[in-house]
mmCIF file of C-alpha atoms in Angstrom:
data_model
loop_
_atom_site.group_PDB
_atom_site.id
_atom_site.type_symbol
_atom_site.label_atom_id
_atom_site.label_comp_id
_atom_site.label_asym_id
_atom_site.label_seq_id
_atom_site.Cartn_x
_atom_site.Cartn_y
_atom_site.Cartn_z
ATOM 1 C CA UNK A 1 17.909 26.587 17.145
ATOM 2 C CA UNK A 2 19.560 23.714 19.059
ATOM 3 C CA UNK A 3 17.469 24.518 22.127
ATOM 4 C CA UNK A 4 14.271 24.548 20.015
ATOM 5 C CA UNK A 5 15.236 21.295 18.401
ATOM 6 C CA UNK A 6 15.909 19.647 21.801
ATOM 7 C CA UNK A 7 12.614 20.925 23.142
ATOM 8 C CA UNK A 8 10.713 19.551 20.140
ATOM 9 C CA UNK A 9 12.497 16.163 20.508
ATOM 10 C CA UNK A 10 11.563 16.075 24.196
ATOM 11 C CA UNK A 11 7.965 16.974 23.470
ATOM 12 C CA UNK A 12 7.751 14.282 20.790
ATOM 13 C CA UNK A 13 9.083 11.686 23.240
ATOM 14 C CA UNK A 14 6.635 12.926 25.846
ATOM 15 C CA UNK A 15 3.766 12.689 23.383
ATOM 16 C CA UNK A 16 4.682 9.131 22.490
ATOM 17 C CA UNK A 17 4.855 8.231 26.206
ATOM 18 C CA UNK A 18 1.379 9.698 26.737
ATOM 19 C CA UNK A 19 -0.010 7.843 23.739
ATOM 20 C CA UNK A 20 1.431 4.554 25.013
ATOM 21 C CA UNK A 21 -0.015 5.278 28.443
ATOM 22 C CA UNK A 22 -3.396 5.932 26.882
ATOM 23 C CA UNK A 23 -2.996 2.763 24.936
ATOM 24 C CA UNK A 24 -2.388 0.731 28.053
ATOM 25 C CA UNK A 25 -5.409 2.256 29.859
ATOM 26 C CA UNK A 26 -7.630 1.856 26.827
ATOM 27 C CA UNK A 27 -6.602 -1.715 26.286
ATOM 28 C CA UNK A 28 -7.685 -2.635 29.805
ATOM 29 C CA UNK A 29 -11.238 -1.374 29.141
ATOM 30 C CA UNK A 30 -11.894 -1.976 25.400
ATOM 31 C CA UNK A 31 -10.833 -3.683 22.265
ATOM 32 C CA UNK A 32 -10.898 -2.390 18.745
ATOM 33 C CA UNK A 33 -14.251 -2.527 16.946
ATOM 34 C CA UNK A 34 -15.137 -3.243 13.302
ATOM 35 C CA UNK A 35 -16.244 -0.284 11.228
ATOM 36 C CA UNK A 36 -19.948 0.431 11.188
ATOM 37 C CA UNK A 37 -21.314 -0.125 7.671
ATOM 38 C CA UNK A 38 -24.299 1.411 5.903
ATOM 39 C CA UNK A 39 -26.790 -1.172 4.806
ATOM 40 C CA UNK A 40 -27.584 -1.739 1.110
ATOM 41 C CA UNK A 41 -29.922 -4.492 0.010
ATOM 42 C CA UNK A 42 -27.740 -5.530 -2.963
ATOM 43 C CA UNK A 43 -24.501 -6.053 -0.951
ATOM 44 C CA UNK A 44 -23.847 -9.592 0.406
ATOM 45 C CA UNK A 45 -22.578 -8.775 3.884
ATOM 46 C CA UNK A 46 -22.334 -12.476 4.688
ATOM 47 C CA UNK A 47 -19.720 -12.924 1.966
ATOM 48 C CA UNK A 48 -17.478 -10.375 3.584
ATOM 49 C CA UNK A 49 -14.898 -12.852 4.911
ATOM 50 C CA UNK A 50 -11.414 -14.159 4.297
ATOM 51 C CA UNK A 51 -11.408 -17.499 2.391
ATOM 52 C CA UNK A 52 -8.322 -19.690 2.977
ATOM 53 C CA UNK A 53 -7.321 -21.685 -0.071
ATOM 54 C CA UNK A 54 -4.891 -24.603 -0.077
ATOM 55 C CA UNK A 55 -2.852 -24.399 3.107
ATOM 56 C CA UNK A 56 -2.817 -20.575 3.209
ATOM 57 C CA UNK A 57 -4.069 -20.497 6.744
ATOM 58 C CA UNK A 58 -0.584 -21.449 7.953
ATOM 59 C CA UNK A 59 0.914 -18.210 6.718
ATOM 60 C CA UNK A 60 -2.064 -16.167 7.902
ATOM 61 C CA UNK A 61 -1.855 -17.697 11.337
ATOM 62 C CA UNK A 62 1.677 -16.293 11.577
ATOM 63 C CA UNK A 63 0.419 -12.924 10.245
ATOM 64 C CA UNK A 64 -2.273 -12.681 12.907
ATOM 65 C CA UNK A 65 0.232 -13.657 15.621
ATOM 66 C CA UNK A 66 2.295 -10.564 14.607
ATOM 67 C CA UNK A 67 -0.621 -8.352 15.805
ATOM 68 C CA UNK A 68 -0.419 -9.649 19.357
ATOM 69 C CA UNK A 69 2.654 -7.567 20.326
ATOM 70 C CA UNK A 70 1.400 -4.174 19.025
ATOM 71 C CA UNK A 71 -2.129 -4.636 20.356
ATOM 72 C CA UNK A 72 -1.313 -6.179 23.724
ATOM 73 C CA UNK A 73 2.031 -4.505 24.415
ATOM 74 C CA UNK A 74 2.067 -1.383 22.284
ATOM 75 C CA UNK A 75 5.321 -2.486 20.574
ATOM 76 C CA UNK A 76 6.376 -3.712 17.209
ATOM 77 C CA UNK A 77 5.075 -3.208 13.655
ATOM 78 C CA UNK A 78 3.050 -5.268 11.147
ATOM 79 C CA UNK A 79 3.986 -4.524 7.513
ATOM 80 C CA UNK A 80 1.460 -4.777 4.635
ATOM 81 C CA UNK A 81 1.934 -4.071 0.944
ATOM 82 C CA UNK A 82 -1.173 -3.623 -1.283
ATOM 83 C CA UNK A 83 -0.536 -3.501 -5.057
ATOM 84 C CA UNK A 84 -3.017 -2.969 -7.850
ATOM 85 C CA UNK A 85 -4.236 -0.735 -10.678
ATOM 86 C CA UNK A 86 -6.288 2.503 -10.890
ATOM 87 C CA UNK A 87 -8.490 1.343 -8.016
ATOM 88 C CA UNK A 88 -5.422 1.844 -5.825
ATOM 89 C CA UNK A 89 -3.618 4.746 -7.442
ATOM 90 C CA UNK A 90 -5.747 7.450 -5.843
ATOM 91 C CA UNK A 91 -5.303 5.579 -2.502
ATOM 92 C CA UNK A 92 -8.984 5.919 -1.530
ATOM 93 C CA UNK A 93 -9.633 2.175 -1.048
ATOM 94 C CA UNK A 94 -6.168 1.401 0.386
ATOM 95 C CA UNK A 95 -6.044 4.694 2.236
ATOM 96 C CA UNK A 96 -9.237 3.941 4.036
ATOM 97 C CA UNK A 97 -7.922 0.506 5.012
ATOM 98 C CA UNK A 98 -4.695 2.141 6.216
ATOM 99 C CA UNK A 99 -6.506 4.716 8.343
ATOM 100 C CA UNK A 100 -8.659 1.943 9.879
ATOM 101 C CA UNK A 101 -5.627 -0.200 10.770
ATOM 102 C CA UNK A 102 -3.788 2.777 12.168
ATOM 103 C CA UNK A 103 -6.629 3.706 14.445
ATOM 104 C CA UNK A 104 -7.185 0.224 15.939
ATOM 105 C CA UNK A 105 -6.281 1.623 19.388
ATOM 106 C CA UNK A 106 -4.735 4.903 20.583
ATOM 107 C CA UNK A 107 -0.975 4.890 20.233
ATOM 108 C CA UNK A 108 -0.850 2.432 17.291
ATOM 109 C CA UNK A 109 -0.474 4.834 14.441
ATOM 110 C CA UNK A 110 2.799 3.399 13.035
ATOM 111 C CA UNK A 111 4.588 4.976 10.076
ATOM 112 C CA UNK A 112 3.699 6.220 6.581
ATOM 113 C CA UNK A 113 5.909 3.604 4.879
ATOM 114 C CA UNK A 114 6.363 3.557 1.142
ATOM 115 C CA UNK A 115 5.877 6.640 -0.997
ATOM 116 C CA UNK A 116 6.023 6.224 -4.795
ATOM 117 C CA UNK A 117 7.504 9.004 -6.947
ATOM 118 C CA UNK A 118 4.541 10.025 -9.005
ATOM 119 C CA UNK A 119 4.717 13.193 -11.075
ATOM 120 C CA UNK A 120 1.061 13.074 -12.215
ATOM 121 C CA UNK A 121 -1.867 11.366 -10.472
ATOM 122 C CA UNK A 122 -0.233 11.402 -7.036
ATOM 123 C CA UNK A 123 -2.400 10.249 -4.179
ATOM 124 C CA UNK A 124 -3.833 13.100 -2.098
ATOM 125 C CA UNK A 125 -2.246 11.748 1.070
ATOM 126 C CA UNK A 126 1.250 13.069 0.179
ATOM 127 C CA UNK A 127 2.752 15.718 -2.082
ATOM 128 C CA UNK A 128 5.874 15.735 -4.229
ATOM 129 C CA UNK A 129 7.577 18.731 -5.925
ATOM 130 C CA UNK A 130 10.369 18.260 -8.459
ATOM 131 C CA UNK A 131 12.989 20.561 -9.975
ATOM 132 C CA UNK A 132 12.640 20.616 -13.756
ATOM 133 C CA UNK A 133 15.358 17.981 -14.481
ATOM 134 C CA UNK A 134 13.306 14.891 -13.697
ATOM 135 C CA UNK A 135 11.581 12.422 -16.026
ATOM 136 C CA UNK A 136 8.843 10.026 -14.933
ATOM 137 C CA UNK A 137 8.441 6.304 -15.806
ATOM 138 C CA UNK A 138 6.045 3.651 -14.532
ATOM 139 C CA UNK A 139 5.597 -0.119 -14.890
ATOM 140 C CA UNK A 140 3.517 0.231 -18.006
ATOM 141 C CA UNK A 141 6.675 0.930 -19.944
ATOM 142 C CA UNK A 142 7.804 -2.723 -19.521
ATOM 143 C CA UNK A 143 11.419 -1.575 -19.084
ATOM 144 C CA UNK A 144 13.026 -3.546 -16.310
ATOM 145 C CA UNK A 145 15.853 -1.002 -16.079
ATOM 146 C CA UNK A 146 13.636 1.362 -14.107
ATOM 147 C CA UNK A 147 10.667 -0.800 -13.007
ATOM 148 C CA UNK A 148 10.438 -1.887 -9.347
ATOM 149 C CA UNK A 149 7.642 -2.698 -6.913
ATOM 150 C CA UNK A 150 7.330 1.053 -6.288
ATOM 151 C CA UNK A 151 5.684 0.986 -9.719
ATOM 152 C CA UNK A 152 6.944 4.472 -10.557
ATOM 153 C CA UNK A 153 10.445 5.799 -11.114
ATOM 154 C CA UNK A 154 11.981 9.224 -11.721
ATOM 155 C CA UNK A 155 15.285 9.774 -13.466
ATOM 156 C CA UNK A 156 17.655 12.644 -14.078
ATOM 157 C CA UNK A 157 20.762 13.241 -16.240
ATOM 158 C CA UNK A 158 21.368 16.573 -14.591
ATOM 159 C CA UNK A 159 24.340 17.050 -12.252
ATOM 160 C CA UNK A 160 22.049 18.747 -9.763
ATOM 161 C CA UNK A 161 18.380 18.082 -9.035
ATOM 162 C CA UNK A 162 15.874 18.189 -6.116
ATOM 163 C CA UNK A 163 12.710 16.465 -4.876
ATOM 164 C CA UNK A 164 10.608 17.788 -2.003
ATOM 165 C CA UNK A 165 8.215 15.443 -0.222
ATOM 166 C CA UNK A 166 5.430 16.269 2.246
ATOM 167 C CA UNK A 167 4.006 13.171 3.854
ATOM 168 C CA UNK A 168 0.945 15.039 5.239
ATOM 169 C CA UNK A 169 -1.440 16.317 2.627
ATOM 170 C CA UNK A 170 -5.187 15.865 3.245
ATOM 171 C CA UNK A 171 -4.315 12.910 5.477
ATOM 172 C CA UNK A 172 -6.798 11.505 7.948
ATOM 173 C CA UNK A 173 -3.746 10.324 9.946
ATOM 174 C CA UNK A 174 -0.915 12.751 10.539
ATOM 175 C CA UNK A 175 2.643 11.420 10.249
ATOM 176 C CA UNK A 176 6.112 12.489 11.154
ATOM 177 C CA UNK A 177 9.338 10.560 10.642
ATOM 178 C CA UNK A 178 12.962 10.483 11.743
ATOM 179 C CA UNK A 179 14.189 7.748 9.303
ATOM 180 C CA UNK A 180 14.040 8.050 5.531
ATOM 181 C CA UNK A 181 15.163 5.521 2.988
ATOM 182 C CA UNK A 182 15.779 6.730 -0.608
ATOM 183 C CA UNK A 183 15.853 3.774 -3.038
ATOM 184 C CA UNK A 184 17.969 4.475 -6.100
ATOM 185 C CA UNK A 185 20.166 2.983 -8.873
ATOM 186 C CA UNK A 186 23.872 2.415 -8.095
ATOM 187 C CA UNK A 187 25.810 5.617 -7.410
ATOM 188 C CA UNK A 188 28.875 6.383 -9.524
ATOM 189 C CA UNK A 189 32.079 7.706 -8.017
ATOM 190 C CA UNK A 190 31.538 11.326 -7.066
ATOM 191 C CA UNK A 191 27.725 11.022 -6.936
ATOM 192 C CA UNK A 192 25.973 12.047 -3.753
ATOM 193 C CA UNK A 193 22.487 12.071 -2.381
ATOM 194 C CA UNK A 194 21.815 14.320 0.574
ATOM 195 C CA UNK A 195 18.835 15.935 2.361
ATOM 196 C CA UNK A 196 18.043 19.495 3.394
ATOM 197 C CA UNK A 197 17.999 18.917 7.171
ATOM 198 C CA UNK A 198 20.125 20.410 10.017
ATOM 199 C CA UNK A 199 21.511 17.217 11.467
ATOM 200 C CA UNK A 200 21.450 13.558 10.335
ATOM 201 C CA UNK A 201 23.572 10.477 9.767
ATOM 202 C CA UNK A 202 23.680 8.713 6.403
ATOM 203 C CA UNK A 203 24.340 5.129 5.551
ATOM 204 C CA UNK A 204 24.289 3.307 2.205
ATOM 205 C CA UNK A 205 22.621 -0.142 2.161
ATOM 206 C CA UNK A 206 23.698 -2.869 -0.232
ATOM 207 C CA UNK A 207 20.043 -3.508 -1.128
ATOM 208 C CA UNK A 208 19.881 -0.285 -3.087
ATOM 209 C CA UNK A 209 18.914 2.512 -0.734
ATOM 210 C CA UNK A 210 20.502 5.265 1.263
ATOM 211 C CA UNK A 211 19.264 5.634 4.906
ATOM 212 C CA UNK A 212 19.002 9.001 6.487
ATOM 213 C CA UNK A 213 18.601 8.999 10.287
ATOM 214 C CA UNK A 214 17.423 12.424 11.477
ATOM 215 C CA UNK A 215 18.103 13.789 14.954
ATOM 216 C CA UNK A 216 14.502 14.917 15.246
ATOM 217 C CA UNK A 217 11.066 14.460 13.678
ATOM 218 C CA UNK A 218 9.646 16.213 10.656
ATOM 219 C CA UNK A 219 6.920 15.707 7.993
ATOM 220 C CA UNK A 220 8.633 17.387 5.049
ATOM 221 C CA UNK A 221 12.042 16.920 3.448
ATOM 222 C CA UNK A 222 13.983 17.950 0.378
ATOM 223 C CA UNK A 223 16.307 15.438 -1.253
ATOM 224 C CA UNK A 224 19.232 16.652 -3.274
ATOM 225 C CA UNK A 225 21.153 14.812 -6.004
ATOM 226 C CA UNK A 226 24.612 15.935 -7.054
ATOM 227 C CA UNK A 227 26.375 13.925 -9.768
ATOM 228 C CA UNK A 228 29.778 14.068 -11.292
ATOM 229 C CA UNK A 229 28.555 13.264 -14.802
ATOM 230 C CA UNK A 230 25.512 13.366 -16.976
ATOM 231 C CA UNK A 231 24.816 9.627 -16.546
ATOM 232 C CA UNK A 232 21.273 8.724 -15.656
ATOM 233 C CA UNK A 233 20.372 8.223 -11.953
ATOM 234 C CA UNK A 234 17.042 6.580 -11.123
ATOM 235 C CA UNK A 235 15.106 7.178 -7.961
ATOM 236 C CA UNK A 236 12.656 4.289 -7.306
ATOM 237 C CA UNK A 237 10.885 5.433 -4.219
ATOM 238 C CA UNK A 238 10.987 6.446 -0.566
ATOM 239 C CA UNK A 239 10.217 4.872 2.806
ATOM 240 C CA UNK A 240 9.340 6.972 5.849
ATOM 241 C CA UNK A 241 9.601 5.464 9.383
ATOM 242 C CA UNK A 242 9.096 6.736 12.889
ATOM 243 C CA UNK A 243 9.594 3.462 14.636
ATOM 244 C CA UNK A 244 6.115 3.773 16.174
ATOM 245 C CA UNK A 245 4.160 0.611 16.882
ATOM 246 C CA UNK A 246 1.194 -0.462 14.713
ATOM 247 C CA UNK A 247 0.473 -1.341 11.111
ATOM 248 C CA UNK A 248 2.549 0.098 8.241
ATOM 249 C CA UNK A 249 0.146 -0.108 5.305
ATOM 250 C CA UNK A 250 2.048 0.368 2.016
ATOM 251 C CA UNK A 251 0.015 0.796 -1.140
ATOM 252 C CA UNK A 252 0.976 1.090 -4.803
ATOM 253 C CA UNK A 253 -1.385 1.386 -7.782
ATOM 254 C CA UNK A 254 -0.939 2.474 -11.347
ATOM 255 C CA UNK A 255 -3.706 3.347 -13.812
ATOM 256 C CA UNK A 256 -4.162 0.525 -16.419
ATOM 257 C CA UNK A 257 -1.751 -1.803 -14.615
ATOM 258 C CA UNK A 258 -2.041 -5.564 -15.063
ATOM 259 C CA UNK A 259 -0.295 -8.560 -13.455
ATOM 260 C CA UNK A 260 2.139 -8.733 -16.418
ATOM 261 C CA UNK A 261 3.417 -5.284 -15.640
ATOM 262 C CA UNK A 262 4.329 -6.260 -12.064
ATOM 263 C CA UNK A 263 6.039 -9.378 -13.429
ATOM 264 C CA UNK A 264 8.399 -7.178 -15.422
ATOM 265 C CA UNK A 265 9.861 -5.432 -12.395
ATOM 266 C CA UNK A 266 13.522 -5.421 -11.412
ATOM 267 C CA UNK A 267 15.443 -4.965 -8.128
ATOM 268 C CA UNK A 268 13.091 -7.374 -6.389
ATOM 269 C CA UNK A 269 15.334 -7.453 -3.334
ATOM 270 C CA UNK A 270 13.489 -4.221 -2.424
ATOM 271 C CA UNK A 271 10.657 -6.531 -1.142
ATOM 272 C CA UNK A 272 12.962 -7.978 1.487
ATOM 273 C CA UNK A 273 13.821 -4.488 2.908
ATOM 274 C CA UNK A 274 10.088 -3.867 3.581
ATOM 275 C CA UNK A 275 9.824 -6.738 6.103
ATOM 276 C CA UNK A 276 6.429 -7.674 4.769
ATOM 277 C CA UNK A 277 3.995 -9.784 6.656
ATOM 278 C CA UNK A 278 1.097 -9.565 4.181
ATOM 279 C CA UNK A 279 0.895 -8.761 0.456
ATOM 280 C CA UNK A 280 -2.605 -7.921 -0.938
ATOM 281 C CA UNK A 281 -2.951 -8.155 -4.747
ATOM 282 C CA UNK A 282 -5.955 -6.352 -6.347
ATOM 283 C CA UNK A 283 -5.684 -6.944 -10.108
ATOM 284 C CA UNK A 284 -7.932 -8.345 -12.818
ATOM 285 C CA UNK A 285 -10.050 -5.372 -14.046
ATOM 286 C CA UNK A 286 -7.538 -4.407 -16.751
ATOM 287 C CA UNK A 287 -6.119 -7.908 -17.350
ATOM 288 C CA UNK A 288 -9.584 -9.211 -18.267
ATOM 289 C CA UNK A 289 -11.258 -6.057 -19.547
ATOM 290 C CA UNK A 290 -10.801 -7.221 -23.122
ATOM 291 C CA UNK A 291 -11.931 -10.809 -23.965
ATOM 292 C CA UNK A 292 -8.449 -11.950 -24.948
ATOM 293 C CA UNK A 293 -6.969 -11.036 -21.591
ATOM 294 C CA UNK A 294 -8.773 -13.907 -19.765
ATOM 295 C CA UNK A 295 -6.551 -16.423 -21.622
ATOM 296 C CA UNK A 296 -3.286 -15.188 -20.013
ATOM 297 C CA UNK A 297 -4.539 -13.855 -16.658
ATOM 298 C CA UNK A 298 -4.221 -16.976 -14.632
ATOM 299 C CA UNK A 299 -0.759 -17.712 -15.823
ATOM 300 C CA UNK A 300 0.379 -14.114 -15.152
ATOM 301 C CA UNK A 301 -1.037 -14.203 -11.626
ATOM 302 C CA UNK A 302 0.769 -17.396 -10.883
ATOM 303 C CA UNK A 303 3.987 -15.982 -12.247
ATOM 304 C CA UNK A 304 3.579 -12.814 -10.112
ATOM 305 C CA UNK A 305 3.064 -14.848 -6.954
ATOM 306 C CA UNK A 306 6.082 -17.053 -7.730
ATOM 307 C CA UNK A 307 8.140 -13.880 -8.266
ATOM 308 C CA UNK A 308 7.076 -12.542 -4.859
ATOM 309 C CA UNK A 309 7.748 -15.804 -3.095
ATOM 310 C CA UNK A 310 11.218 -15.969 -4.522
ATOM 311 C CA UNK A 311 12.037 -13.051 -2.274
ATOM 312 C CA UNK A 312 9.493 -13.729 0.513
ATOM 313 C CA UNK A 313 8.667 -17.457 0.710
ATOM 314 C CA UNK A 314 6.745 -17.182 4.018
ATOM 315 C CA UNK A 315 4.720 -14.063 3.341
ATOM 316 C CA UNK A 316 0.875 -14.278 3.527
ATOM 317 C CA UNK A 317 -0.788 -13.346 0.234
ATOM 318 C CA UNK A 318 -4.360 -12.199 -0.095
ATOM 319 C CA UNK A 319 -5.970 -12.018 -3.533
ATOM 320 C CA UNK A 320 -8.990 -9.704 -4.006
ATOM 321 C CA UNK A 321 -11.412 -10.199 -6.827
ATOM 322 C CA UNK A 322 -12.353 -7.284 -9.079
ATOM 323 C CA UNK A 323 -15.601 -5.388 -9.101
ATOM 324 C CA UNK A 324 -18.443 -6.149 -11.399
ATOM 325 C CA UNK A 325 -18.166 -3.548 -14.206
ATOM 326 C CA UNK A 326 -19.300 -2.563 -17.683
ATOM 327 C CA UNK A 327 -17.411 -2.882 -20.977
ATOM 328 C CA UNK A 328 -17.021 0.541 -22.665
ATOM 329 C CA UNK A 329 -20.215 1.771 -20.914
ATOM 330 C CA UNK A 330 -22.254 -0.418 -23.295
ATOM 331 C CA UNK A 331 -22.872 -3.711 -21.462
ATOM 332 C CA UNK A 332 -21.878 -5.727 -18.365
ATOM 333 C CA UNK A 333 -18.345 -7.092 -18.765
ATOM 334 C CA UNK A 334 -18.872 -10.879 -18.813
ATOM 335 C CA UNK A 335 -15.135 -11.465 -18.189
ATOM 336 C CA UNK A 336 -15.133 -10.305 -14.547
ATOM 337 C CA UNK A 337 -16.945 -13.404 -13.336
ATOM 338 C CA UNK A 338 -14.431 -15.614 -15.144
ATOM 339 C CA UNK A 339 -11.547 -13.502 -13.720
ATOM 340 C CA UNK A 340 -12.903 -14.139 -10.175
ATOM 341 C CA UNK A 341 -13.047 -17.874 -10.801
ATOM 342 C CA UNK A 342 -9.443 -17.826 -12.087
ATOM 343 C CA UNK A 343 -8.288 -15.902 -9.021
ATOM 344 C CA UNK A 344 -9.839 -18.572 -6.758
ATOM 345 C CA UNK A 345 -8.107 -21.312 -8.811
ATOM 346 C CA UNK A 346 -4.776 -19.464 -8.501
ATOM 347 C CA UNK A 347 -5.266 -19.057 -4.775
ATOM 348 C CA UNK A 348 -6.030 -22.815 -4.361
ATOM 349 C CA UNK A 349 -2.979 -23.886 -6.316
ATOM 350 C CA UNK A 350 -0.610 -21.334 -4.703
ATOM 351 C CA UNK A 351 -1.850 -21.316 -1.099
ATOM 352 C CA UNK A 352 -3.239 -17.833 -1.040
ATOM 353 C CA UNK A 353 -6.331 -16.431 0.676
ATOM 354 C CA UNK A 354 -9.143 -14.701 -1.188
ATOM 355 C CA UNK A 355 -11.327 -11.733 -0.309
ATOM 356 C CA UNK A 356 -14.162 -12.053 -2.883
ATOM 357 C CA UNK A 357 -15.143 -8.448 -3.529
ATOM 358 C CA UNK A 358 -17.075 -9.464 -6.670
ATOM 359 C CA UNK A 359 -19.442 -11.574 -4.567
ATOM 360 C CA UNK A 360 -19.625 -9.131 -1.731
ATOM 361 C CA UNK A 361 -20.751 -6.210 -3.988
ATOM 362 C CA UNK A 362 -23.514 -8.356 -5.444
ATOM 363 C CA UNK A 363 -21.982 -10.283 -8.351
ATOM 364 C CA UNK A 364 -23.014 -9.878 -12.028
ATOM 365 C CA UNK A 365 -25.002 -6.716 -12.731
ATOM 366 C CA UNK A 366 -24.499 -5.186 -9.241
ATOM 367 C CA UNK A 367 -22.475 -2.293 -10.782
ATOM 368 C CA UNK A 368 -25.732 -0.787 -12.040
ATOM 369 C CA UNK A 369 -27.087 -0.739 -8.448
ATOM 370 C CA UNK A 370 -23.860 0.693 -7.071
ATOM 371 C CA UNK A 371 -23.964 3.468 -9.686
ATOM 372 C CA UNK A 372 -27.603 4.214 -8.869
ATOM 373 C CA UNK A 373 -26.629 4.670 -5.172
ATOM 374 C CA UNK A 374 -23.721 6.921 -6.166
ATOM 375 C CA UNK A 375 -21.192 4.328 -4.905
ATOM 376 C CA UNK A 376 -19.872 3.849 -8.437
ATOM 377 C CA UNK A 377 -18.940 6.337 -11.091
ATOM 378 C CA UNK A 378 -20.933 6.675 -14.318
ATOM 379 C CA UNK A 379 -18.286 4.628 -16.212
ATOM 380 C CA UNK A 380 -19.455 1.673 -14.046
ATOM 381 C CA UNK A 381 -15.773 0.670 -13.618
ATOM 382 C CA UNK A 382 -14.508 2.913 -10.868
ATOM 383 C CA UNK A 383 -16.134 3.515 -7.509
ATOM 384 C CA UNK A 384 -16.922 6.909 -6.107
ATOM 385 C CA UNK A 385 -15.108 8.187 -2.957
ATOM 386 C CA UNK A 386 -17.943 6.803 -0.828
ATOM 387 C CA UNK A 387 -17.747 3.496 -2.644
ATOM 388 C CA UNK A 388 -14.028 3.140 -2.119
ATOM 389 C CA UNK A 389 -14.405 4.057 1.565
ATOM 390 C CA UNK A 390 -17.016 1.360 1.906
ATOM 391 C CA UNK A 391 -14.718 -1.129 0.217
ATOM 392 C CA UNK A 392 -11.842 -0.192 2.530
ATOM 393 C CA UNK A 393 -14.103 -0.515 5.582
ATOM 394 C CA UNK A 394 -15.345 -3.944 4.492
ATOM 395 C CA UNK A 395 -11.937 -5.375 3.751
ATOM 396 C CA UNK A 396 -10.677 -4.015 7.064
ATOM 397 C CA UNK A 397 -13.615 -5.658 8.829
ATOM 398 C CA UNK A 398 -13.004 -8.989 7.196
ATOM 399 C CA UNK A 399 -9.338 -8.972 8.186
ATOM 400 C CA UNK A 400 -10.020 -7.588 11.717
ATOM 401 C CA UNK A 401 -12.566 -10.395 12.386
ATOM 402 C CA UNK A 402 -9.814 -12.932 11.731
ATOM 403 C CA UNK A 403 -7.241 -10.967 13.770
ATOM 404 C CA UNK A 404 -9.551 -10.653 16.722
ATOM 405 C CA UNK A 405 -10.390 -14.348 16.681
ATOM 406 C CA UNK A 406 -6.659 -15.151 16.636
ATOM 407 C CA UNK A 407 -5.757 -12.734 19.480
ATOM 408 C CA UNK A 408 -8.697 -12.587 21.814
ATOM 409 C CA UNK A 409 -10.595 -15.870 21.286
ATOM 410 C CA UNK A 410 -7.823 -18.434 21.442
#
């Protein structure tokens, strides 16, 4: 077994060397290209750009500079966190953007990053299996005791419990990892978290996670909890790292989530441990779905941004506007246009950039055209798989255009 493990470790190192060599050769002959888009007459392709509000370009200039080292040297990582609602939970929109960023050039795949402990509605890109002793919570409960920016939490009172995670499940990009962080509530004396793996080292971090450094690479792990009492232990989430260069694109979404739910999170120091360069916020559909929500949306968005900047004062923040949609399948939801205007006002006052998806998709009434072309579901709120893939391609193109200008045209 030791010989097989050493052989696999050698092969993984050799593979990484070959990929970096391919990266160097490729970089001499080509640069990454934007994604090719299908043309629809109702989409405003000219609006597909990043709008810098206030003095937001200062933080984005630093963000774009972070891409220089991975793209030109094949070293280093850029870290993104994308948070939102049901448009992100399935990870189609964000997953498409992730796959695009992780295929900029050969050898720049990077790591899987954050994995949130869903029990139902888990994204297809990873798979979790639980022993029966676990309970699930998410940020809609408004209970700060178990709410974090992972947006989901599982808890157990049992003295023994397990979670198995597979990071490759219907994934367009295949991952392995040799570092795993398990984020959890404080351990009591006699409590232990371990993993089912032949050889590893373990270190507890004061920011609320246990780091497991494996002696080899894998794509599946079982986490074991053993407790000395029936007190509740919370597991907030996981982070998978391989150390590979590229873009680590973390994404968290919860059905029905609003800005006020992310405001009521706890353990915000978790954000610092993610070393984030960019946070993308895609909220507004649920906040403003009912007429009364418009009144508090702007304040809630500003509070959320302030909360983030308490931990990460220099991070670049990109706000995306919501889709045009219908209200209860009866009529166009008039609030979405107002929500978009509020997002732009928030961006201006708080030095954020905006990606105006509402304008790109065709503004008021465009949801009918998207549904007709099978890019939007019949509820005229959620996109289809093809629609989310198009959205992910367009946001990637808008960001890549700015990155390319910063790196290759200066």
